[in-house]
Structure formats: structure tokens, C-alpha cells
mmCIF file of C-alpha atoms in Angstrom:
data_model
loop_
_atom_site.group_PDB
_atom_site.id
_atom_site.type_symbol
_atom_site.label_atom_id
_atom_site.label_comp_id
_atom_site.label_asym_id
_atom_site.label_seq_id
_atom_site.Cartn_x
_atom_site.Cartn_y
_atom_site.Cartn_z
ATOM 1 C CA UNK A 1 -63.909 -6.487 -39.765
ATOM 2 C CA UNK A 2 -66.250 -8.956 -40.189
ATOM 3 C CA UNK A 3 -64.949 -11.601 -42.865
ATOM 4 C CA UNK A 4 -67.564 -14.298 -43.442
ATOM 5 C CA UNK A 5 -70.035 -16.389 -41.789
ATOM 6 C CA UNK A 6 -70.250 -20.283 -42.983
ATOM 7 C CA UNK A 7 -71.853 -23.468 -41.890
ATOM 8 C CA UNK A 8 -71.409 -26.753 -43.536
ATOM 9 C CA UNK A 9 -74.560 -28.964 -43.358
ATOM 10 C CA UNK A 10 -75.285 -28.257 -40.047
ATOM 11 C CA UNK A 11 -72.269 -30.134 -38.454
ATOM 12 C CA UNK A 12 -70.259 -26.585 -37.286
ATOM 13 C CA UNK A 13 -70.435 -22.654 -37.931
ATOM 14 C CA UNK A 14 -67.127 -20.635 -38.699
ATOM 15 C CA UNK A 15 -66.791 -16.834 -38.122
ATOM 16 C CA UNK A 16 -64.029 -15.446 -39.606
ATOM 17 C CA UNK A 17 -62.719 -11.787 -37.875
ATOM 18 C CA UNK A 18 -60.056 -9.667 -38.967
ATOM 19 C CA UNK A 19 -59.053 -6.344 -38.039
ATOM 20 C CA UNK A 20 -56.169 -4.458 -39.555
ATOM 21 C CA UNK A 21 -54.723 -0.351 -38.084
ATOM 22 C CA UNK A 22 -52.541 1.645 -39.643
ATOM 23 C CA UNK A 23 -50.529 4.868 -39.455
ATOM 24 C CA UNK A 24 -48.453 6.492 -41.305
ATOM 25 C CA UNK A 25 -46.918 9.673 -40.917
ATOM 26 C CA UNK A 26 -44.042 11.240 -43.436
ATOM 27 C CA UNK A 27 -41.879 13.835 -43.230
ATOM 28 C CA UNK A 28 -39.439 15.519 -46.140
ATOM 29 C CA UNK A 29 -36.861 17.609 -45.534
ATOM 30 C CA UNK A 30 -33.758 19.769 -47.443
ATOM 31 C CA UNK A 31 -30.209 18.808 -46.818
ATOM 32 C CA UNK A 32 -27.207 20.279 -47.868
ATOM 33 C CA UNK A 33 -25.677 17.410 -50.518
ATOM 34 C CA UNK A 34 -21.796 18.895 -50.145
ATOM 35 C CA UNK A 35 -21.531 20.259 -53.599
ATOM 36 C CA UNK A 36 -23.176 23.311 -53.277
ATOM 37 C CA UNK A 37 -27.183 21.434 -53.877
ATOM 38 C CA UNK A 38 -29.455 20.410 -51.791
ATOM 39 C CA UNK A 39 -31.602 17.093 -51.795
ATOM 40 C CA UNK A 40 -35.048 16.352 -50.235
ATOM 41 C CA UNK A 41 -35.304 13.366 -47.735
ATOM 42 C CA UNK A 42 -37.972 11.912 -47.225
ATOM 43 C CA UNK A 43 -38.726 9.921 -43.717
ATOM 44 C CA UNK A 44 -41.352 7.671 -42.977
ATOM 45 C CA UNK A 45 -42.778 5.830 -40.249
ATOM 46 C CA UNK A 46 -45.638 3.133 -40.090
ATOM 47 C CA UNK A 47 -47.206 1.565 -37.822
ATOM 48 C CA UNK A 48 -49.675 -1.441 -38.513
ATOM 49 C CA UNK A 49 -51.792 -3.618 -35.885
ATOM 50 C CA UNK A 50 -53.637 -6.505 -37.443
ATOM 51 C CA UNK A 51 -55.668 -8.941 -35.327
ATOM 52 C CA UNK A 52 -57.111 -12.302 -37.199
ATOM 53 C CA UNK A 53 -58.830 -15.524 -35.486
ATOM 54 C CA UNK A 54 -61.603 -17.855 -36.438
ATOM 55 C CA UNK A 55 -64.495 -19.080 -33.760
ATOM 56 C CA UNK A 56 -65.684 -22.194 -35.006
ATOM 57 C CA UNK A 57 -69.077 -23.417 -33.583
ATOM 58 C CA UNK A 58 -70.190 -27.236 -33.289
ATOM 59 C CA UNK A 59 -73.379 -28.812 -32.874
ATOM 60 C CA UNK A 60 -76.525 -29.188 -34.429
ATOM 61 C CA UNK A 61 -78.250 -26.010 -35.945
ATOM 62 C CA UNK A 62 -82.024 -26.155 -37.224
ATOM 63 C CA UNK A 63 -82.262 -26.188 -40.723
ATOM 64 C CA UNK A 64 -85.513 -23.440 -39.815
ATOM 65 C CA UNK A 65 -84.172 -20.408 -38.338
ATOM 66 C CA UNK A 66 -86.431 -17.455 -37.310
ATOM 67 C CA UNK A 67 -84.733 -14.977 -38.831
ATOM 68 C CA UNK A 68 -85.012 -12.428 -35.605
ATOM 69 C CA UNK A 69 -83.269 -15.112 -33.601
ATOM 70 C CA UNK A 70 -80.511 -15.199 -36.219
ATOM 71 C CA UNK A 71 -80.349 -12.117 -36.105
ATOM 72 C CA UNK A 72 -80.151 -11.550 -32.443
ATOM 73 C CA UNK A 73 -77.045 -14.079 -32.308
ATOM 74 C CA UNK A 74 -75.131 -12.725 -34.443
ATOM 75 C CA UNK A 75 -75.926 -9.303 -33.287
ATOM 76 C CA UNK A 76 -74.941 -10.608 -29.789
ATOM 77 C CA UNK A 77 -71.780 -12.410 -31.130
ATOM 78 C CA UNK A 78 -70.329 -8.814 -33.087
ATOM 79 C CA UNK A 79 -71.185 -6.673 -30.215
ATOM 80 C CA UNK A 80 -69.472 -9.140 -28.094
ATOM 81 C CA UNK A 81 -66.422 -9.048 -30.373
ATOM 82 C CA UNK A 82 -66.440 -5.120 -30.100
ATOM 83 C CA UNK A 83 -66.601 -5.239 -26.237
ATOM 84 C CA UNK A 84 -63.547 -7.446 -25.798
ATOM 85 C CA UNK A 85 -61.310 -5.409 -28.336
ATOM 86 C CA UNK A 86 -62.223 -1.957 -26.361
ATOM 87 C CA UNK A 87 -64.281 -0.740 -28.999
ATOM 88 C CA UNK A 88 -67.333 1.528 -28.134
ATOM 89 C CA UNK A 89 -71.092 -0.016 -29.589
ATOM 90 C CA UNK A 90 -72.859 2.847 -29.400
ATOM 91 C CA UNK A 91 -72.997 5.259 -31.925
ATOM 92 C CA UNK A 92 -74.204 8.941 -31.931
ATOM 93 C CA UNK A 93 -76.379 9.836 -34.826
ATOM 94 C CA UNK A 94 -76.951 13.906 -33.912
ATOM 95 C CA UNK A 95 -80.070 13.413 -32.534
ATOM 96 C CA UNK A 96 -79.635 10.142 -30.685
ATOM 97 C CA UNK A 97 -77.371 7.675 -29.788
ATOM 98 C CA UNK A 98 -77.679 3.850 -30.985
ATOM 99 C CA UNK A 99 -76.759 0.880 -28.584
ATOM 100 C CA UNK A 100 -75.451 -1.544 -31.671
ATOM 101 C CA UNK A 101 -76.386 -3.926 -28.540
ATOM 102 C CA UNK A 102 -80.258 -2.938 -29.225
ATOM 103 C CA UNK A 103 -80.163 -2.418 -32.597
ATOM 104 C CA UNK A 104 -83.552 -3.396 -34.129
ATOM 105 C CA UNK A 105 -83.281 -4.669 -37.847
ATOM 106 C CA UNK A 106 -86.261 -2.093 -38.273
ATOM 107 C CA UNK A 107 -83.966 0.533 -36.621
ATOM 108 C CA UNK A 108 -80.804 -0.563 -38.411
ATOM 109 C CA UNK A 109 -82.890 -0.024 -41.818
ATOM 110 C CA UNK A 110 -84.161 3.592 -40.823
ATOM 111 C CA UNK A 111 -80.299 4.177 -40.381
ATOM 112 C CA UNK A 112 -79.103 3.297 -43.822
ATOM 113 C CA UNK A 113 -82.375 4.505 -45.514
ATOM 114 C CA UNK A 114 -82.348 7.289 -48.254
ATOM 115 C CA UNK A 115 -82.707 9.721 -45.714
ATOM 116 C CA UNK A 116 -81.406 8.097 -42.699
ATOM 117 C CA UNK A 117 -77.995 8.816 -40.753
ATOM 118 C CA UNK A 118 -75.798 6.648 -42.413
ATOM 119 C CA UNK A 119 -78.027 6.917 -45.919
ATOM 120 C CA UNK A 120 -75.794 7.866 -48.856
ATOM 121 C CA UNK A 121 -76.673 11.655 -48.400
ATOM 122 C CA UNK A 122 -75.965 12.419 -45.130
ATOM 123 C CA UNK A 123 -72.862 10.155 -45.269
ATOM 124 C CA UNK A 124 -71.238 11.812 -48.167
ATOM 125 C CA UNK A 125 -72.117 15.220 -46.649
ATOM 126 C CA UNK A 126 -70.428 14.834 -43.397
ATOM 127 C CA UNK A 127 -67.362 13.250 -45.411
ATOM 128 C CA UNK A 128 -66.949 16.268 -47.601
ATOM 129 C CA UNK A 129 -67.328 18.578 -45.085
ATOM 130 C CA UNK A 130 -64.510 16.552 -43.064
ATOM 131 C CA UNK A 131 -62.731 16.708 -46.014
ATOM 132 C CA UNK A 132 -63.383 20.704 -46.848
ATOM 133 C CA UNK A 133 -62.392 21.480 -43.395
ATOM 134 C CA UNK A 134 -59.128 19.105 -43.242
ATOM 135 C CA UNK A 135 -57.745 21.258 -46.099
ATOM 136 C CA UNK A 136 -58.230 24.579 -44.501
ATOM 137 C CA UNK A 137 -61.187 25.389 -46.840
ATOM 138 C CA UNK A 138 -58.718 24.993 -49.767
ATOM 139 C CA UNK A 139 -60.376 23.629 -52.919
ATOM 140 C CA UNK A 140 -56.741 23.360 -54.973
ATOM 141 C CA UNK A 141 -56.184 21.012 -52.781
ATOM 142 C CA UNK A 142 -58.870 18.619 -54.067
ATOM 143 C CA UNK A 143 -56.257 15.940 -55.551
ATOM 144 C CA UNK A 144 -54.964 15.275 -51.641
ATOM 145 C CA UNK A 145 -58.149 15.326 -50.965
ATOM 146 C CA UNK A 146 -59.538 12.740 -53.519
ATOM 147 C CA UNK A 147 -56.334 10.725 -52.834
ATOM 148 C CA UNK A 148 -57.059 10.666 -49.266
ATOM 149 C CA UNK A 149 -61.363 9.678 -49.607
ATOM 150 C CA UNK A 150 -60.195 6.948 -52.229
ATOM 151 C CA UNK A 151 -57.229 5.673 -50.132
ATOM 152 C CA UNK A 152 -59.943 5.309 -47.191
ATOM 153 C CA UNK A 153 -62.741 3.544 -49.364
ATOM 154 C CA UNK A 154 -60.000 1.292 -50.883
ATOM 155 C CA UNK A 155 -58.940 -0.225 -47.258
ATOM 156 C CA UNK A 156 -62.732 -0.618 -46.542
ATOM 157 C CA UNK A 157 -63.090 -2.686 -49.688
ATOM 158 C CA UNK A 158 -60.160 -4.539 -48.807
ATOM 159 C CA UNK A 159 -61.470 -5.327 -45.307
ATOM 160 C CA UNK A 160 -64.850 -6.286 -46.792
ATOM 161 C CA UNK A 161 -63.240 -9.170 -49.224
ATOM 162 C CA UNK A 162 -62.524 -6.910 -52.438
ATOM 163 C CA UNK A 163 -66.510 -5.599 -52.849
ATOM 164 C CA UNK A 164 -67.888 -2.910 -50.908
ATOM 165 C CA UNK A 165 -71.801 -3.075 -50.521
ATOM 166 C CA UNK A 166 -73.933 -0.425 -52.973
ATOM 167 C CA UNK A 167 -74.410 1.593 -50.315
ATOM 168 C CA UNK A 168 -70.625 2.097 -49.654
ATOM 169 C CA UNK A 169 -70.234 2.561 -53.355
ATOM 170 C CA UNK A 170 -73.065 5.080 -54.326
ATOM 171 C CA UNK A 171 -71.476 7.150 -51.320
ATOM 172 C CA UNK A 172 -68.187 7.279 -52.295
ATOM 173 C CA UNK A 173 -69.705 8.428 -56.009
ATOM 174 C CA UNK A 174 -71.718 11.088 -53.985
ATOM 175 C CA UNK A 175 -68.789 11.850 -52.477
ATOM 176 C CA UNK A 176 -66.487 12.690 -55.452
ATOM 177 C CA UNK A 177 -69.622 14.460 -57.166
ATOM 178 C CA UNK A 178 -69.990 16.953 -54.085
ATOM 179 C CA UNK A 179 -65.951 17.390 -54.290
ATOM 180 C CA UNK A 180 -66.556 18.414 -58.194
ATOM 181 C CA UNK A 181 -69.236 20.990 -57.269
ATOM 182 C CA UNK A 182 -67.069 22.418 -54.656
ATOM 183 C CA UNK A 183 -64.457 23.259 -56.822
ATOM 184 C CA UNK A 184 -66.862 24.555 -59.883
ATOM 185 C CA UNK A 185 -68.507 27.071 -56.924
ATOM 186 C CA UNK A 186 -65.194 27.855 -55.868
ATOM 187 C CA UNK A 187 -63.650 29.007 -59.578
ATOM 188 C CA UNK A 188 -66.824 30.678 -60.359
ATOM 189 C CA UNK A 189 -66.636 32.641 -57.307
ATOM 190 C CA UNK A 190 -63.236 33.671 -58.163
#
């Protein structure tokens, strides 16, 4: 995850990166205590991958910056970082794929747009339908299930410094509002 960006009067440019993975898997079981009882054990295994460095540019850098160029570079610097690390650029959208290698700002704003691909609608609706279709279709499940969404949006707000952007956060509401009417539909269907 992208950290930060900072230059210091020109002199040098810092990007920050820091990536963090992790796994976790649990298993309980019943055992026999001796006395005629039984206790649960519980066994758990994680597994956790973080990569941090810094690149730190020198040299002059013009105080005017067309903003496409800036752009450009750091688009060029991230998809860079993504290459190295084995991570795929391109994303596919449904009806298209996007190179994040060509990404247009134009383009990238028709992507996050009220009614673009990663827009809060469409977002939240392919996470709740992830979600509805993790738990077998099972609406009184829905606390796992909130656990799980808020657990997920919680490490992204970690990665991104302690503040997700609005977008992020009108989602996740979106999210948990969908989850509500799921479960209303399903008690007043049964």
C-alpha cells in the first residue's frame, strides 16, 4: 500500500511503500478432559508477510508541474512497484479490462464515478453478494458476516494511515445498509 508521497523544497522526493498479508485459519475441537467432561480447544495458525522500504529521489524538481506529467510518473512508479512484487495491473471491470499501466485520469474518474465500476453502488453490490453467497445464502449468519466486511475495511484503513477516503467509507455504509435489507426481506419472507 501506498503510504505517502513527500518532497522537501525541492532538494529530494520520498515514497513510502508498505504492504502487509495475512492468514489466519482456526480450528476448535472437543476433547475428553479425564473426568467424565469434555473441553473445546481451540487451534490457530497465522501467517503474516509484510514488506516496507522507502525510495528516496534527489535532484531538482520544478516548482511548475503539469499535472498530466505528475501524474504519468507516479502512475509509472506504482505500476512499476506492482510489476516487481508479481502483482497483476490490469483489472477486469465485466465489460472490459483496465491496464492500470494506461489508466487515463479521465478513465480512472469514470471508474469511481456514481455509476462507474468501482462507484459506491456497484462496489457494495458485488461485496454483499460475495458476502450472501460465502454464507450459503444464510441471513442468521449476518453477525459473521458484518464481522468479516468490518474486519476487511478496518485493515484497509490501517494500510491507508488510519482514514479511508469517502468513497471507501460511503461503501462500506452501503454495504451494511444492503446487509440490513437482506435480513428484513428474509424475516418477512418467513
Amino acid at each position: 500500500m501506498l503510504d505517502s508521497i513527500s518532497s522537501g523544497h525541492q532538494a529530494y522526493s520520498t515514497l513510502n511503500f508498505h504492504q502487509a498479508f495475512s492468514l489466519e485459519i482456526t480450528a476448535g475441537r472437543e476433547v475428553e478432559n479425564g473426568e467424565g467432561g469434555s473441553a473445546t480447544v481451540v487451534d490457530r495458525i497465522t501467517i503474516r508477510r509484510e514488506t516496507s522500504f522507502a525510495l528516496t529521489y534527489s535532484g531538482v524538481l520544478p516548482i511548475e508541474v503539469d499535472e498530466e506529467a505528475g501524474y504519468r510518473k507516479l502512475q509509472d512508479l506504482v505500476t512499476n512497484l506492482l510489476k516487481e512484487q508479481g502483482i497483476a495491473t490490469t483489472v477486469d471491470t465485466g465489460d472490459a479490462t483496465v491496464d492500470l499501466a494506461a489508466l487515463t485520469p479521465g478513465t480512472a474518474r469514470e471508474l469511481v464515478a456514481e455509476d462507474g465500476y468501482f462507484g459506491v453502488e456497484k462496489t457494495s453490490d458485488r461485496i454483499v453478494e460475495f458476502a450472501k453467497t460465502t454464507a450459503g445464502g444464510d441471513p442468521s449468519r449476518i453477525d459473521a458476516i458484518r464481522e468479516g466486511i468490518s474486519r476487511g475495511f478496518d485493515e484497509a484503513r490501517k494500510a491507508f494511515g488510519g482514514r479511508l477516503p469517502d468513497i471507501s467509507r460511503e461503501t462500506y455504509d452501503a454495504v451494511m445498509d444492503k446487509l440490513d435489507q437482506w435480513v428484513s426481506e428474509a424475516k418477512a419472507a418467513a
